[in-house]
mmCIF file with all atom_site columns, C-alpha atoms in Angstrom:
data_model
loop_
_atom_site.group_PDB
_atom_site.id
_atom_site.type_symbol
_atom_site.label_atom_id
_atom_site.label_alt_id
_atom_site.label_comp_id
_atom_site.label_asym_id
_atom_site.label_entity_id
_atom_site.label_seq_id
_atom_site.pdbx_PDB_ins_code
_atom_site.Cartn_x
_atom_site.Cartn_y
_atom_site.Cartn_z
_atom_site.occupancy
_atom_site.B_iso_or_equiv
_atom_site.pdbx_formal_charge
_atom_site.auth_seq_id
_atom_site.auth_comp_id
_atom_site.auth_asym_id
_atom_site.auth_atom_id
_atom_site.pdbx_PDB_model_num
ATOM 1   C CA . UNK A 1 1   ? 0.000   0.000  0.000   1.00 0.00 ? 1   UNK A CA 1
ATOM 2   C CA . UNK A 1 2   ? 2.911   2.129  0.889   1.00 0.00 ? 2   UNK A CA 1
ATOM 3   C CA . UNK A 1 3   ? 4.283   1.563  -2.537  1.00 0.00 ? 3   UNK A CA 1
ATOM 4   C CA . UNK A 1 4   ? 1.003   2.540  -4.557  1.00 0.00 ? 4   UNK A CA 1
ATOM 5   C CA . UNK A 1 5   ? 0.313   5.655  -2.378  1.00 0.00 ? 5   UNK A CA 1
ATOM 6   C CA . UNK A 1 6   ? 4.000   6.557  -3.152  1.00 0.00 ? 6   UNK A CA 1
ATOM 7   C CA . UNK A 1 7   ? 3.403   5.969  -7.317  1.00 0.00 ? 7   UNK A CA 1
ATOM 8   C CA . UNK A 1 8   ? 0.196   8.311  -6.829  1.00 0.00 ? 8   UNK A CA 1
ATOM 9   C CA . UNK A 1 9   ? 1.806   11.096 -5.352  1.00 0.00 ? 9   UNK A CA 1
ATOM 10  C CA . UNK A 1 10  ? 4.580   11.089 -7.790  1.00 0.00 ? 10  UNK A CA 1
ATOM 11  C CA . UNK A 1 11  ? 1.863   10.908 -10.724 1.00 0.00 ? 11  UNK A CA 1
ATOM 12  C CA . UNK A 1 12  ? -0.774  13.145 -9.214  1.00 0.00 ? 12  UNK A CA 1
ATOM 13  C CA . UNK A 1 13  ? 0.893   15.043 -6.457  1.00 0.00 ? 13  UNK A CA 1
ATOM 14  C CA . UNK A 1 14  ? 1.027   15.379 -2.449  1.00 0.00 ? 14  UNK A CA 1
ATOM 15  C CA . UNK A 1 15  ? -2.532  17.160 -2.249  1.00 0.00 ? 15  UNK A CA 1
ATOM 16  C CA . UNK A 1 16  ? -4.273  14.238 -4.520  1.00 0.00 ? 16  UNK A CA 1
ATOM 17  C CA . UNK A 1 17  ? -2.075  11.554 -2.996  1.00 0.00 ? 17  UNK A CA 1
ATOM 18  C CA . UNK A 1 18  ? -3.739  13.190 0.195   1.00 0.00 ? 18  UNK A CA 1
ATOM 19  C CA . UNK A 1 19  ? -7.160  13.004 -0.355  1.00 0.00 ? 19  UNK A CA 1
ATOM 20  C CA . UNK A 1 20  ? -6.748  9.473  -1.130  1.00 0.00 ? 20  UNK A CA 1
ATOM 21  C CA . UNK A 1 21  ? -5.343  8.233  1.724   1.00 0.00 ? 21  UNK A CA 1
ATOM 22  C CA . UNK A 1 22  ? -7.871  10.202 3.826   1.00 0.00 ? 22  UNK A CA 1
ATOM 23  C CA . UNK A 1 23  ? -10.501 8.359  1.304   1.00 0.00 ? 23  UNK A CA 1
ATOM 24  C CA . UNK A 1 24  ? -9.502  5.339  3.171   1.00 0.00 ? 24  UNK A CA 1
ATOM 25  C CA . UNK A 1 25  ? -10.203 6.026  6.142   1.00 0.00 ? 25  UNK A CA 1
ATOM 26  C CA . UNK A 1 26  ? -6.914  4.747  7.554   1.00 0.00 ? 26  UNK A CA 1
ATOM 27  C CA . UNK A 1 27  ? -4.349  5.420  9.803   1.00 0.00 ? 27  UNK A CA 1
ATOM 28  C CA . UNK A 1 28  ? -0.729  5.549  8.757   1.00 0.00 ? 28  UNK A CA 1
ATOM 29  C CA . UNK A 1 29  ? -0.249  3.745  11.860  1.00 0.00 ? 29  UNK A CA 1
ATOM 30  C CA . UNK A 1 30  ? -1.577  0.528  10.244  1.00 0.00 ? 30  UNK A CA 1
ATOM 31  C CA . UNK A 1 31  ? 1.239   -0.245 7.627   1.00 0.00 ? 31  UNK A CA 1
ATOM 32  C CA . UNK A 1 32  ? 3.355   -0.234 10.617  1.00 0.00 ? 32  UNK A CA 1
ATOM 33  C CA . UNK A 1 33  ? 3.989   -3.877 12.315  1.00 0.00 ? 33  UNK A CA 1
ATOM 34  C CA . UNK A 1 34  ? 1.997   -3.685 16.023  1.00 0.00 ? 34  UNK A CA 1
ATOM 35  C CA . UNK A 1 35  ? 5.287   -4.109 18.229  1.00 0.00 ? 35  UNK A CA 1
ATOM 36  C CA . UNK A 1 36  ? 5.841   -0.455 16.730  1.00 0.00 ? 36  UNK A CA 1
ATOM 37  C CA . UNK A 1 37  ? 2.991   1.623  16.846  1.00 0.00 ? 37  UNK A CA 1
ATOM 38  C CA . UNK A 1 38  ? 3.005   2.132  20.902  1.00 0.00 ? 38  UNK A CA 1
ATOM 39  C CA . UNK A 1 39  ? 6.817   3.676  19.975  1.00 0.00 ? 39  UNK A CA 1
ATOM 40  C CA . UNK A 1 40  ? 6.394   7.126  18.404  1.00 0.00 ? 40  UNK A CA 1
ATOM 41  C CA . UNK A 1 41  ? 10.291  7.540  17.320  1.00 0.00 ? 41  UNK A CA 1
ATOM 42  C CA . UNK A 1 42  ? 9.616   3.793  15.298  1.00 0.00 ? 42  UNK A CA 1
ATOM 43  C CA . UNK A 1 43  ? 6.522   5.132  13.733  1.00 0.00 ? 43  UNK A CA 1
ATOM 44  C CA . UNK A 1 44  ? 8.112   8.552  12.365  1.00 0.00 ? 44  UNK A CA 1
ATOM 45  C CA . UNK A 1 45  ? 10.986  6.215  11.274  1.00 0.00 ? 45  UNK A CA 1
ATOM 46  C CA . UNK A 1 46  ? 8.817   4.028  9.431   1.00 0.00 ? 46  UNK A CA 1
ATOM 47  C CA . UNK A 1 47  ? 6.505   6.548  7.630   1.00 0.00 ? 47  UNK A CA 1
ATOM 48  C CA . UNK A 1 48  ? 9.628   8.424  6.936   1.00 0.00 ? 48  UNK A CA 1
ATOM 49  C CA . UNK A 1 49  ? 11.487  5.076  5.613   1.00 0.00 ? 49  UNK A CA 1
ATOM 50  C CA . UNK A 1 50  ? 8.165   4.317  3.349   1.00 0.00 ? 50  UNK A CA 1
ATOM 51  C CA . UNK A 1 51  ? 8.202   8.228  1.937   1.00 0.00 ? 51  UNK A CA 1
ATOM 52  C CA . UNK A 1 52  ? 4.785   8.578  3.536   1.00 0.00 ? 52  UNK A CA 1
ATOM 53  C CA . UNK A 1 53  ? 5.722   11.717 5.529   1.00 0.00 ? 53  UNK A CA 1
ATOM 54  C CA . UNK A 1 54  ? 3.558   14.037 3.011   1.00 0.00 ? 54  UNK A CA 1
ATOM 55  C CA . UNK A 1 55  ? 0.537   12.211 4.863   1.00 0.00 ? 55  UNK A CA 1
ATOM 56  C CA . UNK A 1 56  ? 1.527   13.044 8.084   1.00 0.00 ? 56  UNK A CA 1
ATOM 57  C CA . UNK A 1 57  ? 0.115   16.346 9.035   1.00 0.00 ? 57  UNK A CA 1
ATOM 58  C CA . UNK A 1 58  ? 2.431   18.550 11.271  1.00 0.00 ? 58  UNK A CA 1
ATOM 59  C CA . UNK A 1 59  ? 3.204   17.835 14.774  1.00 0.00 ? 59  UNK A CA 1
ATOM 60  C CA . UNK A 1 60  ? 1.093   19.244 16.975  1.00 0.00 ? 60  UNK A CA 1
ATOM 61  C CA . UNK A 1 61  ? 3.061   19.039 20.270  1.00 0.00 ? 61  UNK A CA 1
ATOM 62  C CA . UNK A 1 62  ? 2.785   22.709 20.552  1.00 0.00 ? 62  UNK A CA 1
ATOM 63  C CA . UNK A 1 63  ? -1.123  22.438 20.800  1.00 0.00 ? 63  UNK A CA 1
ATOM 64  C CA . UNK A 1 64  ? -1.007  19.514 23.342  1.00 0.00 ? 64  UNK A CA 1
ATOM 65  C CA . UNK A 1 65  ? 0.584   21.437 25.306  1.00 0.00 ? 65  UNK A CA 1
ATOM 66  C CA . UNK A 1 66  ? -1.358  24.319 25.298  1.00 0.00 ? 66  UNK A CA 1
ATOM 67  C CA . UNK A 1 67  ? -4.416  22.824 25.858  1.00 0.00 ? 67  UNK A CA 1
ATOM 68  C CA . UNK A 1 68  ? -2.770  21.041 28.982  1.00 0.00 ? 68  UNK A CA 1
ATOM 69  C CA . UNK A 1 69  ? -2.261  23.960 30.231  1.00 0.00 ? 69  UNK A CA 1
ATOM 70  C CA . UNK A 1 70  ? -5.694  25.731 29.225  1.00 0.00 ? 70  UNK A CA 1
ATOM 71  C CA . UNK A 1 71  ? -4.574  28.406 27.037  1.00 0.00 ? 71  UNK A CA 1
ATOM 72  C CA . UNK A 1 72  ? -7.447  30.235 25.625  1.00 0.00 ? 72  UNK A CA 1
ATOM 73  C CA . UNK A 1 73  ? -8.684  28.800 22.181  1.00 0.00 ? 73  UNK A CA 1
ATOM 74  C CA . UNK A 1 74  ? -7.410  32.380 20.421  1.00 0.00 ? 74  UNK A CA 1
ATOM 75  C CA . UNK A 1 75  ? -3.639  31.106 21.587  1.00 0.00 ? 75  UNK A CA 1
ATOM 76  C CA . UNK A 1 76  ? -4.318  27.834 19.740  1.00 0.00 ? 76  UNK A CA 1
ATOM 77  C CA . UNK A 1 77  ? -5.503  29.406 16.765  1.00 0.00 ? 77  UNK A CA 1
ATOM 78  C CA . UNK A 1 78  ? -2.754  31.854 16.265  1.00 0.00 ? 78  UNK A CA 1
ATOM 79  C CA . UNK A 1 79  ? -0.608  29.166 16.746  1.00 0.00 ? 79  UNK A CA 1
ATOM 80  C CA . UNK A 1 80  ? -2.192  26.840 13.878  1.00 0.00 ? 80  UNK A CA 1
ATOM 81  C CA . UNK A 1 81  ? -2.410  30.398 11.466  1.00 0.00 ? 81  UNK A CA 1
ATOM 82  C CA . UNK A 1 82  ? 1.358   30.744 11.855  1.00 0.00 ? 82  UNK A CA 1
ATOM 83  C CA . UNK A 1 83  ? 2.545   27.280 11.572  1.00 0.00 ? 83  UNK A CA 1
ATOM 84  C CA . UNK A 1 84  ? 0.686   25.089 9.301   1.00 0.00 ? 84  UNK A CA 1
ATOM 85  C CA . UNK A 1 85  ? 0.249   25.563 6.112   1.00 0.00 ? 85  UNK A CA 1
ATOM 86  C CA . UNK A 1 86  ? -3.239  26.473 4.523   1.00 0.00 ? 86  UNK A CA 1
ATOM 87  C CA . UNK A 1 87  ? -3.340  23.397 2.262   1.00 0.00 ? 87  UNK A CA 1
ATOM 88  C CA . UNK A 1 88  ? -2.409  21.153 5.190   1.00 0.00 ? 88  UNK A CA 1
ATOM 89  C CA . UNK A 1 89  ? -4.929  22.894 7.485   1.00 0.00 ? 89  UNK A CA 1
ATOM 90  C CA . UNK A 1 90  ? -7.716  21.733 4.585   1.00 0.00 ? 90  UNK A CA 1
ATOM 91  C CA . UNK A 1 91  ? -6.177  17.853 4.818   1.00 0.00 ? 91  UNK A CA 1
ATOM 92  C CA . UNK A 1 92  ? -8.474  15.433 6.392   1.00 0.00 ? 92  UNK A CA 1
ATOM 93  C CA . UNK A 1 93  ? -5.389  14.018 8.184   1.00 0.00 ? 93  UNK A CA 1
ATOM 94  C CA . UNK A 1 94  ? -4.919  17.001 9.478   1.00 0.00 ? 94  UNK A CA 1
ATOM 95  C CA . UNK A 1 95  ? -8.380  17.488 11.218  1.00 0.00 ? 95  UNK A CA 1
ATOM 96  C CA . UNK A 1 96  ? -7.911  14.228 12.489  1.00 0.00 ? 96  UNK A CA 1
ATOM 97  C CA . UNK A 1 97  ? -4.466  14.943 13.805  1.00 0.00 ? 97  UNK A CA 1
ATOM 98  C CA . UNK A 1 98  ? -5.957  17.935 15.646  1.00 0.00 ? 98  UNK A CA 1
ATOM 99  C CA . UNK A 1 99  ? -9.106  16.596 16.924  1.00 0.00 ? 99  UNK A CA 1
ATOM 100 C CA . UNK A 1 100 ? -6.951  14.294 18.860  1.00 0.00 ? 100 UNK A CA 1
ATOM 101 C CA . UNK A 1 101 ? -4.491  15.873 19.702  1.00 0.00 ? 101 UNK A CA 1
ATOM 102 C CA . UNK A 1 102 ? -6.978  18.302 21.933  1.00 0.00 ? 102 UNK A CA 1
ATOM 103 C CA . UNK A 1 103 ? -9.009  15.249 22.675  1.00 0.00 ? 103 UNK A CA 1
ATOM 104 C CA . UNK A 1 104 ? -6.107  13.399 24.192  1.00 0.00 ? 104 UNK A CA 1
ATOM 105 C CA . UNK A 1 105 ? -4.712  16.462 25.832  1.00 0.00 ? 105 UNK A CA 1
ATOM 106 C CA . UNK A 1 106 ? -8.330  17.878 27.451  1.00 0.00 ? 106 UNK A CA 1
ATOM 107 C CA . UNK A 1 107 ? -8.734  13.201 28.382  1.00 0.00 ? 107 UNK A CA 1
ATOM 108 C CA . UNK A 1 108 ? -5.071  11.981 29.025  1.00 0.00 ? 108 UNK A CA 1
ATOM 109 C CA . UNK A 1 109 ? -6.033  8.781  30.371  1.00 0.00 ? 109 UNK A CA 1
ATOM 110 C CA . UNK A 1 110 ? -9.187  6.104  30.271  1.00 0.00 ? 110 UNK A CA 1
ATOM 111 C CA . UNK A 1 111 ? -9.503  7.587  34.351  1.00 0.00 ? 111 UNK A CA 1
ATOM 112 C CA . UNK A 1 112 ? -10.000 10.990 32.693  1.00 0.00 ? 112 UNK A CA 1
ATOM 113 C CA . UNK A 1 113 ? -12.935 9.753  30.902  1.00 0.00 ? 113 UNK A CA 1
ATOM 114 C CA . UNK A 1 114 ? -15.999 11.791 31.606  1.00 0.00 ? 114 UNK A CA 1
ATOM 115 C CA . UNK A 1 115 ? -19.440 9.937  32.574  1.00 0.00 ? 115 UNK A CA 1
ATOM 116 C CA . UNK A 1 116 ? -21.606 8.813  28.290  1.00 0.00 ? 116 UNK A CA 1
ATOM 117 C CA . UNK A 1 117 ? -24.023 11.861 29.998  1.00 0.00 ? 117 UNK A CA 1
ATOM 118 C CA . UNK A 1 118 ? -21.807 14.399 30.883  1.00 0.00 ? 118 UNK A CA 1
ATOM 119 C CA . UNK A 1 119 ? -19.497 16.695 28.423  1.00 0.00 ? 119 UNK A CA 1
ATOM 120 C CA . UNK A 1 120 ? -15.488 16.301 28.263  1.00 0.00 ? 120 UNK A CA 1
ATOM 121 C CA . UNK A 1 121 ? -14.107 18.874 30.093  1.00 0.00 ? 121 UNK A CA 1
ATOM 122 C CA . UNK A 1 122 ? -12.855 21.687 29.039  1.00 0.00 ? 122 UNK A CA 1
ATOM 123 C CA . UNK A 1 123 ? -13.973 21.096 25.169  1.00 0.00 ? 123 UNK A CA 1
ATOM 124 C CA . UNK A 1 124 ? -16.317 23.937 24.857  1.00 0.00 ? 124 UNK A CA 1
ATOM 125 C CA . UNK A 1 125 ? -13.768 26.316 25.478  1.00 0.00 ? 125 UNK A CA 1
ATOM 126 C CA . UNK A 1 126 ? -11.836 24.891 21.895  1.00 0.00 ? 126 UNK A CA 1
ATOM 127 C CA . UNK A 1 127 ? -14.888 25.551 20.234  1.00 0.00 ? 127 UNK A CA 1
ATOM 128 C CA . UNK A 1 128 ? -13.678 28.431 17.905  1.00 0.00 ? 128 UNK A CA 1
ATOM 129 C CA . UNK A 1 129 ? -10.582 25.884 16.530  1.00 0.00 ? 129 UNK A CA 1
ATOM 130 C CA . UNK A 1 130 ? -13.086 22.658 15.826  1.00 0.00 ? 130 UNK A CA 1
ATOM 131 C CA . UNK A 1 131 ? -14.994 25.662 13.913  1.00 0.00 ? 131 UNK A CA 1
ATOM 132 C CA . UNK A 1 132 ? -12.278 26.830 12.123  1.00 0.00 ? 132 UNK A CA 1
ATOM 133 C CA . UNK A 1 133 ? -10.500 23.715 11.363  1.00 0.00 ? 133 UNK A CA 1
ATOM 134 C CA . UNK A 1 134 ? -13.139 20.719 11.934  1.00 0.00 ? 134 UNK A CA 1
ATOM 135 C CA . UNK A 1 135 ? -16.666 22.016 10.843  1.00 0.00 ? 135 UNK A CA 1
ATOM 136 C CA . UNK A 1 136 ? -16.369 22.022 7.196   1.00 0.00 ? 136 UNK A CA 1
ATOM 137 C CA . UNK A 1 137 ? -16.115 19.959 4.875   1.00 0.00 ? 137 UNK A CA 1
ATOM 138 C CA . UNK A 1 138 ? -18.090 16.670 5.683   1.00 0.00 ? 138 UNK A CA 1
ATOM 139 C CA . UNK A 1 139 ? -14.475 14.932 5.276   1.00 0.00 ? 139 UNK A CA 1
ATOM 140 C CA . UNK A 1 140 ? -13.076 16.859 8.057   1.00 0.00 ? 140 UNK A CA 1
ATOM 141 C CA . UNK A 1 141 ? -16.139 16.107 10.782  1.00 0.00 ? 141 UNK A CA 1
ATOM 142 C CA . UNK A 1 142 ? -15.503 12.381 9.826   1.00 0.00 ? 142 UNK A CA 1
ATOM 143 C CA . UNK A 1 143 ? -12.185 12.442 10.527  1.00 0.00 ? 143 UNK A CA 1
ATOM 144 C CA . UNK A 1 144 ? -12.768 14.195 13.633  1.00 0.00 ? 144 UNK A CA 1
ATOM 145 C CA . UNK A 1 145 ? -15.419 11.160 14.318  1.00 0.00 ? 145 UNK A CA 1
ATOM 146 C CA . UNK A 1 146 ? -12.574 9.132  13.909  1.00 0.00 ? 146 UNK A CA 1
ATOM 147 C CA . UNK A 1 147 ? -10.331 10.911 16.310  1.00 0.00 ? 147 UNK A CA 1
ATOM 148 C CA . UNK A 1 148 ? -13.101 10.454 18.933  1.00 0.00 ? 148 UNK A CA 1
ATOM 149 C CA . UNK A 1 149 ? -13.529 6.633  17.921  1.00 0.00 ? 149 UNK A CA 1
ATOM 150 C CA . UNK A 1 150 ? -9.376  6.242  17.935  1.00 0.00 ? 150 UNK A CA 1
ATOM 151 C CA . UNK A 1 151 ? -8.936  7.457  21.539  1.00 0.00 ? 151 UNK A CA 1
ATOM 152 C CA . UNK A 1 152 ? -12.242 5.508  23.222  1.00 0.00 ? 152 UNK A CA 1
ATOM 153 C CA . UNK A 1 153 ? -10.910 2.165  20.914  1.00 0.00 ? 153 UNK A CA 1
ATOM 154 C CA . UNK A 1 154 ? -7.169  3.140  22.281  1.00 0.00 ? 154 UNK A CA 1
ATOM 155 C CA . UNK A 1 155 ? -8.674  3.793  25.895  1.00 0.00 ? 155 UNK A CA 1
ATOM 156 C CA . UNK A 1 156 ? -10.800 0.029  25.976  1.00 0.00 ? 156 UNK A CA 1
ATOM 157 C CA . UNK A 1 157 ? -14.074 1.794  25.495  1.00 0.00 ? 157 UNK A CA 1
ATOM 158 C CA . UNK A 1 158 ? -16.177 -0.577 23.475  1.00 0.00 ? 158 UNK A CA 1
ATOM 159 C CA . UNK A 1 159 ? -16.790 0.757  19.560  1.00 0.00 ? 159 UNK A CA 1
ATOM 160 C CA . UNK A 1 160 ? -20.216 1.650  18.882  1.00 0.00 ? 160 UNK A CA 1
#
């Protein structure tokens, strides 16, 4: 698969090869043997090894930690306007990539889990960057479905 997504982005280009992958509905995560995929350094070196670094959106370790520390949404935002590009920001990958990165930081563990009733803390106040980056188009809101699903399937929360 690696291979073929390769060929397509040297035929058609990173943007197309983009869209194609996000078409999937996959993680890059899954071309990557499992004994890898807890180590983050082995999964950069694999995606990098298999030229699939195009479909990796940019790290967002600078958001994380915002939200951690519950900077306002406006910090976030400015931060996303000055360091990712505009057609990365439009990526599926990408909304994906942000959706959980803010889920994971506002839920870090299973523990942090809120009540199926009650709202995840702290999300409402990252309402203006799921707007900006996450609302539109319908490709974006599934992947940030998908973030949600990733993190409740990574946490032993049953899918559903």
């Amino acid at each position: 698969l690696d291979t073929c997504i390769g060929s397509f982005q040297d035929a058609k280009g990173a943007a197309e090869a983009t869209a194609a992958w996000s078409a999937l509905n996959l993680d890059l995560k899954q071309l990557i043997p499992d004994y890898d995929r807890t180590d983050d350094k082995a999964v950069a070196e694999s995606i990098n090894k298999a030229g699939l670094a195009f479909l990796q959106p940019v790290k967002l370790t600078a958001i994380e930690e915002a939200v951690r520390a519950k900077k306002p949404a406006a910090e976030v935002l400015a931060w996303l306007e000055s360091n990712v590009k505009e057609d990365e920001a439009e990526s599926s990958a990408f909304a994906q990539s942000l959706a959980e990165t803010i889920l994971r930081a506002l839920l870090p563990s299973a523990e942090s889990l809120p009540p199926l009733d009650a709202e995840v803390p702290g999300l409402k106040g990252y309402g203006p960057v799921f707007e900006k980056y996450l609302s539109k188009p319908l490709a974006r809101q599934l992947a940030c479905i998908r973030a949600g699903q990733t993190i409740f399937d990574d946490y032993g929360h049953p899918k559903g």
